[in-house]
GROMACS .gro file of C-alpha atoms in nm:
model
  377
    1MET     CA    1   0.653  -2.337   1.100
    2GLN     CA    2   0.557  -1.975   1.081
    3LYS     CA    3   0.551  -1.831   0.733
    4HIS     CA    4   0.724  -1.503   0.671
    5LEU     CA    5   0.511  -1.247   0.491
    6GLN     CA    6   0.680  -0.998   0.269
    7SER     CA    7   0.506  -0.671   0.212
    8MET     CA    8   0.349  -0.674  -0.125
    9SER     CA    9   0.061  -0.493  -0.278
   10VAL     CA   10  -0.088  -0.537  -0.619
   11VAL     CA   11  -0.266  -0.221  -0.715
   12MET     CA   12  -0.529  -0.254  -0.979
   13ALA     CA   13  -0.714   0.046  -1.107
   14MET     CA   14  -1.034  -0.095  -1.244
   15ALA     CA   15  -1.311   0.157  -1.271
   16LEU     CA   16  -1.641   0.035  -1.398
   17THR     CA   17  -1.855   0.314  -1.532
   18ALA     CA   18  -2.209   0.206  -1.464
   19ALA     CA   19  -2.499   0.347  -1.657
   20PRO     CA   20  -2.786   0.308  -1.414
   21MET     CA   21  -3.136   0.358  -1.543
   22ILE     CA   22  -3.280   0.693  -1.440
   23MET     CA   23  -3.609   0.637  -1.263
   24HIS     CA   24  -3.877   0.903  -1.241
   25GLY     CA   25  -3.864   1.094  -0.915
   26GLN     CA   26  -3.529   0.954  -0.804
   27ASP     CA   27  -3.194   1.126  -0.775
   28ASN     CA   28  -2.944   0.951  -1.001
   29ASN     CA   29  -2.646   1.066  -0.790
   30THR     CA   30  -2.557   0.739  -0.616
   31THR     CA   31  -2.292   0.888  -0.386
   32ASN     CA   32  -2.550   1.021  -0.137
   33HIS     CA   33  -2.750   0.703  -0.086
   34HIS     CA   34  -2.742   0.397   0.131
   35ALA     CA   35  -2.660   0.080  -0.058
   36VAL     CA   36  -2.655  -0.299  -0.047
   37PHE     CA   37  -2.375  -0.510  -0.198
   38VAL     CA   38  -2.370  -0.879  -0.290
   39MET     CA   39  -2.094  -1.095  -0.437
   40THR     CA   40  -2.132  -1.337  -0.729
   41ASN     CA   41  -1.840  -1.563  -0.624
   42ALA     CA   42  -1.817  -1.670  -0.988
   43ALA     CA   43  -1.527  -1.901  -1.071
   44ASP     CA   44  -1.434  -1.728  -1.396
   45LYS     CA   45  -1.472  -1.365  -1.282
   46ASN     CA   46  -1.583  -1.270  -0.934
   47GLU     CA   47  -1.795  -0.954  -0.919
   48VAL     CA   48  -1.973  -0.733  -0.668
   49ILE     CA   49  -2.322  -0.607  -0.750
   50ALA     CA   50  -2.420  -0.272  -0.600
   51TYR     CA   51  -2.777  -0.166  -0.528
   52GLN     CA   52  -2.893   0.183  -0.436
   53ARG     CA   53  -3.133   0.179  -0.142
   54ASN     CA   54  -3.443   0.393  -0.163
   55ALA     CA   55  -3.623   0.548   0.133
   56ASP     CA   56  -3.867   0.256   0.158
   57GLY     CA   57  -3.584   0.002   0.158
   58SER     CA   58  -3.636  -0.107  -0.201
   59LEU     CA   59  -3.326  -0.160  -0.414
   60ARG     CA   60  -3.214  -0.057  -0.760
   61GLU     CA   61  -2.908  -0.214  -0.921
   62THR     CA   62  -2.652   0.052  -1.013
   63GLN     CA   63  -2.324  -0.125  -1.080
   64ARG     CA   64  -2.146  -0.455  -1.141
   65ILE     CA   65  -1.774  -0.438  -1.083
   66PRO     CA   66  -1.510  -0.714  -1.106
   67THR     CA   67  -1.300  -0.792  -0.801
   68GLY     CA   68  -1.003  -0.873  -1.025
   69GLY     CA   69  -1.000  -1.228  -0.892
   70ARG     CA   70  -1.188  -1.558  -0.913
   71GLY     CA   71  -1.450  -1.694  -0.680
   72SER     CA   72  -1.504  -2.057  -0.593
   73GLY     CA   73  -1.812  -2.103  -0.811
   74GLY     CA   74  -2.069  -2.361  -0.708
   75ASN     CA   75  -2.441  -2.375  -0.646
   76ASN     CA   76  -2.585  -2.308  -0.301
   77ASP     CA   77  -2.357  -2.161  -0.030
   78PRO     CA   78  -2.023  -2.293  -0.163
   79LEU     CA   79  -1.813  -2.079   0.074
   80GLU     CA   80  -2.004  -2.193   0.383
   81SER     CA   81  -1.910  -1.875   0.564
   82GLN     CA   82  -2.024  -1.546   0.710
   83GLY     CA   83  -1.831  -1.229   0.621
   84SER     CA   84  -1.705  -1.303   0.269
   85LEU     CA   85  -1.811  -0.947   0.182
   86THR     CA   86  -1.737  -0.699   0.463
   87LEU     CA   87  -1.776  -0.322   0.498
   88SER     CA   88  -1.527  -0.127   0.707
   89GLN     CA   89  -1.650   0.028   1.031
   90ASP     CA   90  -1.675   0.372   0.871
   91HIS     CA   91  -1.837   0.223   0.556
   92SER     CA   92  -1.573   0.379   0.331
   93PHE     CA   93  -1.421   0.045   0.221
   94LEU     CA   94  -1.561  -0.288   0.108
   95PHE     CA   95  -1.351  -0.606   0.135
   96ALA     CA   96  -1.422  -0.912  -0.081
   97VAL     CA   97  -1.267  -1.257  -0.080
   98ASN     CA   98  -1.163  -1.433  -0.400
   99ALA     CA   99  -1.166  -1.796  -0.287
  100GLY     CA  100  -1.071  -1.936  -0.626
  101SER     CA  101  -0.760  -1.723  -0.677
  102GLY     CA  102  -0.662  -1.686  -0.310
  103GLU     CA  103  -0.688  -1.308  -0.295
  104VAL     CA  104  -0.863  -1.022  -0.117
  105SER     CA  105  -0.999  -0.718  -0.302
  106VAL     CA  106  -1.051  -0.371  -0.157
  107PHE     CA  107  -1.304  -0.121  -0.292
  108ARG     CA  108  -1.355   0.244  -0.209
  109VAL     CA  109  -1.722   0.309  -0.132
  110GLU     CA  110  -1.915   0.626  -0.212
  111GLY     CA  111  -2.282   0.554  -0.152
  112SER     CA  112  -2.362   0.277  -0.399
  113THR     CA  113  -2.057   0.343  -0.617
  114LEU     CA  114  -1.751   0.121  -0.587
  115SER     CA  115  -1.398   0.160  -0.723
  116LEU     CA  116  -1.132  -0.109  -0.689
  117SER     CA  117  -0.829   0.021  -0.501
  118ASP     CA  118  -0.625  -0.290  -0.417
  119LYS     CA  119  -0.598  -0.667  -0.455
  120VAL     CA  120  -0.355  -0.876  -0.251
  121PRO     CA  121  -0.281  -1.244  -0.190
  122SER     CA  122  -0.450  -1.392   0.118
  123PHE     CA  123  -0.130  -1.589   0.195
  124GLY     CA  124  -0.342  -1.900   0.241
  125SER     CA  125  -0.588  -2.126   0.063
  126GLU     CA  126  -0.953  -2.050  -0.008
  127PRO     CA  127  -1.014  -1.725   0.183
  128ASN     CA  128  -1.379  -1.717   0.283
  129ALA     CA  129  -1.422  -1.438   0.542
  130ILE     CA  130  -1.277  -1.101   0.645
  131ALA     CA  131  -1.292  -0.888   0.961
  132GLN     CA  132  -1.176  -0.529   1.012
  133HIS     CA  133  -1.121  -0.297   1.309
  134GLY     CA  134  -0.947   0.038   1.264
  135ASP     CA  135  -0.637  -0.024   1.054
  136LEU     CA  136  -0.636  -0.396   1.134
  137VAL     CA  137  -0.776  -0.648   0.883
  138TYR     CA  138  -0.773  -1.025   0.931
  139VAL     CA  139  -0.853  -1.279   0.661
  140LEU     CA  140  -0.973  -1.633   0.726
  141ASN     CA  141  -0.832  -1.903   0.497
  142THR     CA  142  -1.044  -2.217   0.528
  143GLY     CA  143  -0.846  -2.440   0.291
  144GLY     CA  144  -0.500  -2.590   0.320
  145SER     CA  145  -0.360  -2.544   0.669
  146SER     CA  146  -0.665  -2.343   0.794
  147ASP     CA  147  -0.530  -2.013   0.924
  148VAL     CA  148  -0.587  -1.642   0.972
  149VAL     CA  149  -0.358  -1.375   0.829
  150GLY     CA  150  -0.328  -1.009   0.930
  151PHE     CA  151  -0.294  -0.687   0.729
  152HIS     CA  152  -0.269  -0.319   0.806
  153LEU     CA  153  -0.502  -0.092   0.612
  154GLU     CA  154  -0.294   0.208   0.503
  155GLY     CA  155  -0.492   0.451   0.294
  156ASP     CA  156  -0.678   0.225   0.055
  157GLN     CA  157  -0.410  -0.046   0.049
  158LEU     CA  158  -0.364  -0.368   0.247
  159LEU     CA  159  -0.010  -0.429   0.372
  160PRO     CA  160   0.061  -0.775   0.519
  161ILE     CA  161   0.179  -0.792   0.880
  162ASP     CA  162   0.498  -0.994   0.915
  163HIS     CA  163   0.464  -1.312   1.124
  164SER     CA  164   0.088  -1.267   1.154
  165ILE     CA  165  -0.020  -1.612   1.038
  166ALA     CA  166  -0.205  -1.795   1.316
  167PHE     CA  167  -0.322  -2.152   1.265
  168LEU     CA  168  -0.653  -2.296   1.376
  169SER     CA  169  -0.689  -2.612   1.585
  170THR     CA  170  -0.664  -2.845   1.284
  171ASN     CA  171  -0.619  -2.840   0.906
  172THR     CA  172  -0.975  -2.965   0.863
  173ALA     CA  173  -1.152  -2.715   1.086
  174GLY     CA  174  -1.422  -2.607   0.843
  175ALA     CA  175  -1.355  -2.244   0.937
  176ALA     CA  176  -1.670  -2.043   0.874
  177SER     CA  177  -1.645  -1.691   1.020
  178ILE     CA  178  -1.411  -1.437   1.175
  179ALA     CA  179  -1.486  -1.131   1.389
  180ILE     CA  180  -1.286  -0.870   1.579
  181SER     CA  181  -1.419  -0.750   1.914
  182PRO     CA  182  -1.541  -0.387   1.933
  183ASP     CA  183  -1.242  -0.288   2.149
  184GLY     CA  184  -1.001  -0.445   1.899
  185GLN     CA  185  -0.856  -0.677   2.163
  186PHE     CA  186  -0.970  -1.017   2.033
  187VAL     CA  187  -1.016  -1.210   1.708
  188ALA     CA  188  -1.275  -1.488   1.715
  189VAL     CA  189  -1.311  -1.769   1.459
  190THR     CA  190  -1.570  -2.046   1.432
  191GLU     CA  191  -1.474  -2.402   1.334
  192ARG     CA  192  -1.775  -2.591   1.196
  193LEU     CA  193  -1.618  -2.937   1.186
  194THR     CA  194  -1.477  -2.930   1.540
  195ASN     CA  195  -1.772  -2.734   1.685
  196SER     CA  196  -1.529  -2.485   1.839
  197ILE     CA  197  -1.484  -2.111   1.875
  198ASP     CA  198  -1.122  -1.999   1.861
  199VAL     CA  199  -1.013  -1.677   2.031
  200PHE     CA  200  -0.682  -1.496   1.979
  201LYS     CA  201  -0.566  -1.186   2.166
  202VAL     CA  202  -0.444  -0.903   1.941
  203LEU     CA  203  -0.091  -0.798   2.034
  204GLY     CA  204   0.058  -0.451   2.002
  205ASP     CA  205   0.211  -0.509   1.660
  206GLY     CA  206  -0.109  -0.655   1.515
  207THR     CA  207  -0.001  -1.018   1.542
  208LEU     CA  208  -0.197  -1.266   1.749
  209SER     CA  209  -0.138  -1.458   2.070
  210SER     CA  210  -0.159  -1.834   2.096
  211ILE     CA  211  -0.496  -1.985   2.014
  212VAL     CA  212  -0.755  -2.049   2.285
  213VAL     CA  213  -0.996  -2.318   2.165
  214ASN     CA  214  -1.341  -2.295   2.324
  215PRO     CA  215  -1.597  -2.574   2.277
  216SER     CA  216  -1.933  -2.446   2.156
  217ILE     CA  217  -2.202  -2.475   2.422
  218GLY     CA  218  -2.437  -2.618   2.157
  219PRO     CA  219  -2.395  -2.832   1.845
  220GLY     CA  220  -2.335  -2.683   1.502
  221ALA     CA  221  -2.143  -2.362   1.576
  222PHE     CA  222  -2.128  -2.175   1.244
  223SER     CA  223  -2.087  -1.798   1.273
  224VAL     CA  224  -1.977  -1.547   1.535
  225SER     CA  225  -2.053  -1.176   1.561
  226PHE     CA  226  -1.985  -0.921   1.833
  227ALA     CA  227  -2.249  -0.691   1.976
  228PRO     CA  228  -2.134  -0.331   2.041
  229ASP     CA  229  -2.081  -0.411   2.411
  230GLY     CA  230  -1.838  -0.694   2.328
  231VAL     CA  231  -2.072  -0.991   2.377
  232ALA     CA  232  -2.000  -1.271   2.129
  233ILE     CA  233  -2.307  -1.418   1.958
  234VAL     CA  234  -2.283  -1.757   1.787
  235SER     CA  235  -2.531  -1.915   1.545
  236GLU     CA  236  -2.577  -2.291   1.584
  237THR     CA  237  -2.726  -2.520   1.321
  238GLY     CA  238  -2.830  -2.756   1.601
  239PRO     CA  239  -2.827  -3.134   1.635
  240GLY     CA  240  -2.876  -3.341   1.322
  241GLY     CA  241  -3.215  -3.496   1.263
  242VAL     CA  242  -3.406  -3.250   1.480
  243PRO     CA  243  -3.661  -3.047   1.278
  244ASN     CA  244  -3.622  -2.672   1.328
  245GLY     CA  245  -3.364  -2.746   1.597
  246SER     CA  246  -3.128  -2.452   1.541
  247ALA     CA  247  -3.023  -2.221   1.823
  248VAL     CA  248  -2.818  -1.914   1.914
  249SER     CA  249  -2.588  -1.855   2.212
  250SER     CA  250  -2.411  -1.556   2.367
  251TYR     CA  251  -2.078  -1.542   2.548
  252ALA     CA  252  -1.865  -1.303   2.750
  253VAL     CA  253  -1.498  -1.297   2.650
  254ALA     CA  254  -1.264  -1.328   2.949
  255SER     CA  255  -0.928  -1.151   2.952
  256GLY     CA  256  -0.742  -1.471   2.867
  257GLY     CA  257  -0.961  -1.551   2.565
  258THR     CA  258  -1.190  -1.808   2.724
  259LEU     CA  259  -1.561  -1.777   2.652
  260GLU     CA  260  -1.813  -1.774   2.936
  261PRO     CA  261  -2.169  -1.867   2.828
  262ILE     CA  262  -2.441  -1.616   2.903
  263SER     CA  263  -2.738  -1.757   2.710
  264SER     CA  264  -2.701  -2.119   2.602
  265SER     CA  265  -2.858  -2.253   2.282
  266VAL     CA  266  -3.174  -2.042   2.274
  267PRO     CA  267  -3.404  -2.205   2.012
  268THR     CA  268  -3.459  -2.019   1.686
  269LEU     CA  269  -3.754  -2.243   1.588
  270GLY     CA  270  -3.596  -2.270   1.244
  271ALA     CA  271  -3.362  -2.498   1.049
  272ALA     CA  272  -2.997  -2.445   0.950
  273ASN     CA  273  -2.930  -2.122   1.138
  274CYS     CA  274  -2.588  -2.033   1.003
  275TRP     CA  275  -2.575  -1.651   0.998
  276ASN     CA  276  -2.654  -1.361   1.230
  277ALA     CA  277  -2.658  -0.982   1.224
  278VAL     CA  278  -2.668  -0.738   1.517
  279THR     CA  279  -2.839  -0.398   1.492
  280PRO     CA  280  -2.604  -0.098   1.520
  281ASP     CA  281  -2.754   0.005   1.855
  282GLY     CA  282  -2.695  -0.344   1.995
  283ARG     CA  283  -3.060  -0.398   2.094
  284PHE     CA  284  -3.141  -0.689   1.865
  285VAL     CA  285  -2.979  -0.979   1.682
  286TYR     CA  286  -3.139  -1.158   1.389
  287VAL     CA  287  -3.049  -1.506   1.267
  288SER     CA  288  -3.095  -1.663   0.926
  289ASN     CA  289  -3.262  -2.006   0.924
  290ALA     CA  290  -3.167  -2.115   0.573
  291GLY     CA  291  -3.336  -2.455   0.593
  292SER     CA  292  -3.677  -2.308   0.676
  293SER     CA  293  -3.627  -1.976   0.488
  294THR     CA  294  -3.712  -1.778   0.801
  295ILE     CA  295  -3.560  -1.506   1.020
  296SER     CA  296  -3.570  -1.523   1.399
  297GLY     CA  297  -3.519  -1.224   1.627
  298PHE     CA  298  -3.382  -1.180   1.978
  299ALA     CA  299  -3.345  -0.889   2.217
  300ILE     CA  300  -2.997  -0.848   2.367
  301GLY     CA  301  -3.009  -0.772   2.739
  302ALA     CA  302  -2.777  -0.541   2.930
  303ASN     CA  303  -2.582  -0.846   3.049
  304GLY     CA  304  -2.566  -0.999   2.700
  305SER     CA  305  -2.853  -1.242   2.752
  306LEU     CA  306  -3.074  -1.331   2.457
  307SER     CA  307  -3.454  -1.322   2.477
  308ALA     CA  308  -3.668  -1.433   2.184
  309LEU     CA  309  -3.895  -1.167   2.038
  310PRO     CA  310  -4.266  -1.260   2.037
  311GLY     CA  311  -4.310  -1.569   1.822
  312THR     CA  312  -3.931  -1.604   1.781
  313VAL     CA  313  -3.968  -1.628   1.401
  314VAL     CA  314  -4.021  -1.267   1.300
  315ALA     CA  315  -4.012  -1.294   0.921
  316ALA     CA  316  -4.022  -1.541   0.635
  317ASN     CA  317  -3.901  -1.549   0.278
  318PRO     CA  318  -4.091  -1.756   0.018
  319ALA     CA  319  -4.068  -2.129   0.085
  320GLY     CA  320  -3.747  -2.269  -0.058
  321ALA     CA  321  -3.580  -1.927  -0.096
  322VAL     CA  322  -3.286  -2.044   0.122
  323ASN     CA  323  -3.179  -1.719   0.286
  324LEU     CA  324  -2.804  -1.738   0.347
  325ASP     CA  325  -2.602  -1.443   0.477
  326ILE     CA  326  -2.795  -1.148   0.622
  327THR     CA  327  -2.708  -0.786   0.695
  328VAL     CA  328  -2.857  -0.487   0.875
  329SER     CA  329  -2.826  -0.139   0.723
  330ALA     CA  330  -2.596   0.110   0.892
  331ASP     CA  331  -2.891   0.321   1.007
  332GLY     CA  332  -3.062   0.016   1.157
  333LYS     CA  333  -3.377   0.059   0.947
  334PHE     CA  334  -3.365  -0.249   0.723
  335LEU     CA  335  -3.255  -0.610   0.719
  336TYR     CA  336  -3.156  -0.778   0.392
  337THR     CA  337  -3.123  -1.150   0.317
  338LEU     CA  338  -2.929  -1.316   0.036
  339ASN     CA  339  -3.172  -1.576  -0.101
  340SER     CA  340  -2.957  -1.819  -0.292
  341ARG     CA  341  -3.213  -2.070  -0.414
  342ASN     CA  342  -3.463  -1.830  -0.573
  343GLY     CA  343  -3.217  -1.556  -0.674
  344THR     CA  344  -3.348  -1.261  -0.473
  345ILE     CA  345  -3.260  -1.024  -0.192
  346GLY     CA  346  -3.525  -1.026   0.080
  347ILE     CA  347  -3.610  -0.682   0.222
  348PHE     CA  348  -3.749  -0.630   0.572
  349ALA     CA  349  -3.816  -0.306   0.762
  350ILE     CA  350  -3.703  -0.317   1.125
  351GLN     CA  351  -3.972  -0.186   1.361
  352LYS     CA  352  -3.905  -0.010   1.691
  353ASP     CA  353  -3.993  -0.322   1.888
  354GLY     CA  354  -3.756  -0.533   1.679
  355THR     CA  355  -4.022  -0.706   1.474
  356LEU     CA  356  -3.979  -0.715   1.097
  357LYS     CA  357  -4.214  -0.601   0.823
  358ASN     CA  358  -4.180  -0.760   0.480
  359ALA     CA  359  -4.092  -0.490   0.227
  360GLY     CA  360  -4.061  -0.707  -0.083
  361SER     CA  361  -3.752  -0.829  -0.263
  362ALA     CA  362  -3.502  -0.737  -0.534
  363GLY     CA  363  -3.372  -0.945  -0.824
  364GLY     CA  364  -3.051  -0.953  -1.022
  365ILE     CA  365  -2.911  -1.271  -0.866
  366ALA     CA  366  -2.885  -1.591  -1.067
  367PRO     CA  367  -3.049  -1.874  -0.869
  368ASN     CA  368  -2.826  -2.158  -0.747
  369SER     CA  369  -2.515  -1.997  -0.895
  370GLY     CA  370  -2.283  -1.976  -0.595
  371PHE     CA  371  -2.358  -1.625  -0.469
  372ASN     CA  372  -2.213  -1.560  -0.122
  373GLY     CA  373  -2.176  -1.245   0.087
  374ILE     CA  374  -2.397  -0.942   0.151
  375ALA     CA  375  -2.326  -0.606   0.315
  376ALA     CA  376  -2.515  -0.280   0.361
  377ASN     CA  377  -2.419   0.077   0.446
   0.00000   0.00000   0.00000
């Protein structure tokens, strides 16, 4: 039975005055810089850590700010999701899930400076991913009855959309990611445990149509992203027991919500590919092979086809780093990886041909402590 959502908004003004170390030769005004954000997902007090990005891609921690909620806690990849920390399209807002307390936090973003503007219930259990398009925000709740819930973004507040709850194919779907198509017409969700990709059409009032369940073309569907031209790209962990057997597929979305394969299970030559990130210009997609601590790269063709870049594996973190979620900077110059096992952020410069150049790493992350989510402006 459909749950009725009553408009409610819990406004929390929590300003954290950071005192970043002034480094020689660097401007200490963080509002004019690109930044990278990661989430602690701590069970007692969830926080977001902000890093100022320098011209060479290196990072400097500038702020730690509470979300006002609780994370799930855990060790390595407890949320099992992509998109737990999501920047708005215009990079002026950052959305964070609080899986432990069942809430979503909203931050205003000015460069690498964050200020908490809102915190609302997710109206479900264990929110683990968020997607945004214009004034529409959808939250994925992986626990309980496994559903998605819609909100309107008005100013810096999230207002729930009445009758917007849409359930996934089963209560034990293992929901892992959510994305909204570039034209705002579709919401896509991956179900790990059923190996499915759900598609909903967005209706005029922001609610969703009936679910269309699409079987993944390959085993281990984990995360979905949209390229700027509307092609859906899905990371696949691959069949069990096959070394470095992960893959990535691309799909066209038909008007009724069915997915039509374009490139089917292109090998990544890595293990446990669970995350992907598309460059802003739509030319390349990179995937994170957590099991082999590598990054693979693919060119996106005009028809949405995927072609491996030379060597396929275009970058590597230290062995055992376990790169989880990845993100590409808004200017398309750098790729960053959240390395859960060794407590670092991997930094890679994106070259014109799509290859990656290792630019070092940044610290500030406690190893094996449940960190999830990374975003960059």
